[in-house]
Amino acid sequence: MLNKIIGAFRWLGKHWAISLACFLVIAISLVSFLCWQFFGRERAAIVPVYVTVTGLPEGKNMESRELMIEDGDTVSEIFSLKYEEIYEQFQQPLIANNAFRSFMGVSPSGGKRFYVRIDGTYTNNLTQAYSRNGAVIEIEYR
């Protein structure tokens, strides 16, 4: 094993120009990649949306609560772990099959379900219900 290591160092000593060129190519590529990751991407604008919840029991309804999200997020992204603070505020909502399965600790039962409107338009696919700056998201439990 030691002989192989010594042989590798001897090879590097003989072929120092190739070794230096490979090292520089790898180093420049790594620095370029890291700079692109941290500084090169455009960041999505943070915008407010307003959430109104009606029909829930025990005073869980709310009127126009402002949430700060990235512009263009879907309803399923807003109430996911992407925004951990929102996820905890709304008591870990569960979205499955494009609908709420649990919201504010309430699960659909007795023929009731959650209906979502964005700016007055009903949407039945929460993974494609995109928000925008100043959007009003209304969640009804009926």
mmCIF file of N, CA, C and O in Angstrom, residues 23-38:
data_model
loop_
_atom_site.group_PDB
_atom_site.id
_atom_site.type_symbol
_atom_site.label_atom_id
_atom_site.label_comp_id
_atom_site.label_asym_id
_atom_site.label_seq_id
_atom_site.Cartn_x
_atom_site.Cartn_y
_atom_site.Cartn_z
ATOM 1 N N PHE A 23 -5.962 20.140 -11.372
ATOM 2 C CA PHE A 23 -6.346 20.792 -10.129
ATOM 3 C C PHE A 23 -7.016 22.134 -10.391
ATOM 4 O O PHE A 23 -8.034 22.466 -9.782
ATOM 5 N N LEU A 24 -6.459 22.922 -11.299
ATOM 6 C CA LEU A 24 -7.045 24.227 -11.604
ATOM 7 C C LEU A 24 -8.424 24.108 -12.235
ATOM 8 O O LEU A 24 -9.333 24.876 -11.898
ATOM 9 N N VAL A 25 -8.602 23.153 -13.130
ATOM 10 C CA VAL A 25 -9.916 22.961 -13.752
ATOM 11 C C VAL A 25 -10.954 22.587 -12.695
ATOM 12 O O VAL A 25 -12.064 23.140 -12.657
ATOM 13 N N ILE A 26 -10.601 21.678 -11.807
ATOM 14 C CA ILE A 26 -11.533 21.259 -10.754
ATOM 15 C C ILE A 26 -11.819 22.414 -9.801
ATOM 16 O O ILE A 26 -12.975 22.661 -9.433
ATOM 17 N N ALA A 27 -10.793 23.157 -9.390
ATOM 18 C CA ALA A 27 -10.988 24.268 -8.456
ATOM 19 C C ALA A 27 -11.844 25.372 -9.066
ATOM 20 O O ALA A 27 -12.762 25.894 -8.419
ATOM 21 N N ILE A 28 -11.592 25.733 -10.305
ATOM 22 C CA ILE A 28 -12.377 26.785 -10.958
ATOM 23 C C ILE A 28 -13.821 26.338 -11.145
ATOM 24 O O ILE A 28 -14.758 27.115 -10.933
ATOM 25 N N SER A 29 -14.016 25.085 -11.506
ATOM 26 C CA SER A 29 -15.380 24.568 -11.662
ATOM 27 C C SER A 29 -16.136 24.593 -10.340
ATOM 28 O O SER A 29 -17.303 24.990 -10.296
ATOM 29 N N LEU A 30 -15.481 24.194 -9.268
ATOM 30 C CA LEU A 30 -16.124 24.179 -7.957
ATOM 31 C C LEU A 30 -16.475 25.591 -7.492
ATOM 32 O O LEU A 30 -17.592 25.832 -7.019
ATOM 33 N N VAL A 31 -15.557 26.523 -7.655
ATOM 34 C CA VAL A 31 -15.830 27.911 -7.252
ATOM 35 C C VAL A 31 -16.958 28.504 -8.095
ATOM 36 O O VAL A 31 -17.845 29.187 -7.577
ATOM 37 N N SER A 32 -16.964 28.232 -9.386
ATOM 38 C CA SER A 32 -18.038 28.732 -10.257
ATOM 39 C C SER A 32 -19.385 28.166 -9.846
ATOM 40 O O SER A 32 -20.383 28.889 -9.777
ATOM 41 N N PHE A 33 -19.430 26.873 -9.561
ATOM 42 C CA PHE A 33 -20.679 26.235 -9.138
ATOM 43 C C PHE A 33 -21.186 26.841 -7.834
ATOM 44 O O PHE A 33 -22.373 27.158 -7.711
ATOM 45 N N LEU A 34 -20.310 27.016 -6.849
ATOM 46 C CA LEU A 34 -20.727 27.583 -5.562
ATOM 47 C C LEU A 34 -21.190 29.032 -5.706
ATOM 48 O O LEU A 34 -22.191 29.426 -5.095
ATOM 49 N N CYS A 35 -20.489 29.812 -6.507
ATOM 50 C CA CYS A 35 -20.925 31.200 -6.727
ATOM 51 C C CYS A 35 -22.283 31.247 -7.410
ATOM 52 O O CYS A 35 -23.132 32.067 -7.064
ATOM 53 N N TRP A 36 -22.531 30.369 -8.361
ATOM 54 C CA TRP A 36 -23.828 30.331 -9.035
ATOM 55 C C TRP A 36 -24.924 29.955 -8.051
ATOM 56 O O TRP A 36 -26.009 30.524 -8.072
ATOM 57 N N GLN A 37 -24.655 28.999 -7.173
ATOM 58 C CA GLN A 37 -25.663 28.566 -6.213
ATOM 59 C C GLN A 37 -26.043 29.678 -5.244
ATOM 60 O O GLN A 37 -27.201 29.816 -4.870
ATOM 61 N N PHE A 38 -25.066 30.448 -4.803
ATOM 62 C CA PHE A 38 -25.343 31.463 -3.793
ATOM 63 C C PHE A 38 -25.725 32.822 -4.357
ATOM 64 O O PHE A 38 -26.522 33.539 -3.777
#
